[in-house]
XYZ file of C-alpha atoms in Angstrom:
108
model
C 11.110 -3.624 10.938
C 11.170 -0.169 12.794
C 14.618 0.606 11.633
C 13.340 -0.011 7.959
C 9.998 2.066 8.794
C 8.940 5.513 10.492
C 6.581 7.935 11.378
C 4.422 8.645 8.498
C 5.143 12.562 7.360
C 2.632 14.988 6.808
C 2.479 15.033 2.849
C 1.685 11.258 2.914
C -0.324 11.079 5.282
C -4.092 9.763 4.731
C -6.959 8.072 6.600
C -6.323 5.511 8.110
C -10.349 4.088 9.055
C -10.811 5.196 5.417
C -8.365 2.646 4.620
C -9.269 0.042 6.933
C -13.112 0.476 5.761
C -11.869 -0.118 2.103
C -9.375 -3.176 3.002
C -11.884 -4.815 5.067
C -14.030 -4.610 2.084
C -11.298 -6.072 -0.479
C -9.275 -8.849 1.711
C -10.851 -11.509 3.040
C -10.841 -11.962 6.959
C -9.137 -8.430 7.156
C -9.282 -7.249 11.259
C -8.837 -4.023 10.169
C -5.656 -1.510 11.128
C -3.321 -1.482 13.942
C -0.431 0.223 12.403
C 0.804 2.432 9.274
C 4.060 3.491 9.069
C 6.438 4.458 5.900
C 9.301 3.080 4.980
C 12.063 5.184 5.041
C 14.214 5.697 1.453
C 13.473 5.428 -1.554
C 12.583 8.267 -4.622
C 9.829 7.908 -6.020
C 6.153 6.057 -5.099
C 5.791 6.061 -1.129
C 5.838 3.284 -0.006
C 4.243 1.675 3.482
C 4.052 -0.953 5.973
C 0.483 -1.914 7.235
C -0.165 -4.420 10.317
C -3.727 -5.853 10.971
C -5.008 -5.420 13.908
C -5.798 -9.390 14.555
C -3.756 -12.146 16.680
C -1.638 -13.253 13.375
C -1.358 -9.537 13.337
C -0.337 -9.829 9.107
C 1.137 -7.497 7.362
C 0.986 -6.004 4.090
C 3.074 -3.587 1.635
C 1.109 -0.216 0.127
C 2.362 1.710 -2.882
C 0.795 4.698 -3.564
C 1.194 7.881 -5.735
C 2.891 10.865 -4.272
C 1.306 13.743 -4.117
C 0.960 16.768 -6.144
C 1.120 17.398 -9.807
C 2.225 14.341 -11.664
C 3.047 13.366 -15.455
C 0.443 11.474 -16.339
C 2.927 9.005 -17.144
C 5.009 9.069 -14.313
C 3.924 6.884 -11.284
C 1.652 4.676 -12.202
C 1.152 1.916 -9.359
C -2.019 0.372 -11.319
C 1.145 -0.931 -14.057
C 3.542 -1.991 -11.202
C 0.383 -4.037 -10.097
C -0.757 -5.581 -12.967
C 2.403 -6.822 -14.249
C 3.519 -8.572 -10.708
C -0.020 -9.980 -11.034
C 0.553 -11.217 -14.465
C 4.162 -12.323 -13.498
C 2.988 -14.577 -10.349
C 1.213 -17.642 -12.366
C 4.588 -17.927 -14.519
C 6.522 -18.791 -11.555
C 8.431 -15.306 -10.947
C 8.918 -14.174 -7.418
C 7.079 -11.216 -6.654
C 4.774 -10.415 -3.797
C 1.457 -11.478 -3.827
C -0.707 -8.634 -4.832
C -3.927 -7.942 -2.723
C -5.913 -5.298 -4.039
C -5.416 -2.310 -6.502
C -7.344 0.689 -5.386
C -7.764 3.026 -7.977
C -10.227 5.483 -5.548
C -8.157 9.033 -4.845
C -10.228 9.307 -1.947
C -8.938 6.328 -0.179
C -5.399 7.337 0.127
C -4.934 10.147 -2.451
């Protein structure tokens, strides 16, 4: 996966024990954070790579906002959630979906 991910820059960058407070509090059995990197491409909602810190060391996919001043239609990672959540049950292959955090303090 490192080819696919890097450093995280400056503008995205957030807390990561925030995080790992909040995901321990939301996933069950979370071992909290080893690693956060970004994935590289892409235009529009950043998008990262998290590994727990735990010997089946899992890993999960976080979408967040980017920051600045935004359209208040424009970005909106609560839709992108709820309709892969509603999509699962019918059979449609998207990723399972963990937690939608809807706190700007977490990651912004």
């Amino acid at each position: 996966m490192s080819e696919l991910t890097a450093e995280i820059p400056e503008v995205h960058r957030f807390d990561k024990e925030r995080l790992s407070s909040y995901l321990n509090g939301h996933i069950e059995d979370f071992a909290g954070l080893a690693e956060v990197r970004k994935f590289q491409g892409g235009a529009s909602n950043p998008t990262f790579l998290l590994t727990e810190n735990a010997p089946g060391k899992r890993r999960f996919v976080l979408r967040k906002k980017p920051p600045g001043k935004l359209l208040a239609s424009a970005h909106q990672v609560d839709r992108e959630y709820r309709i892969m959540k509603a999509l699962a049950p019918m059979g449609v292959p998207v990723p399972r979906m963990r937690v939608l955090c809807q706190d700007d303090s977490i990651i912004g």
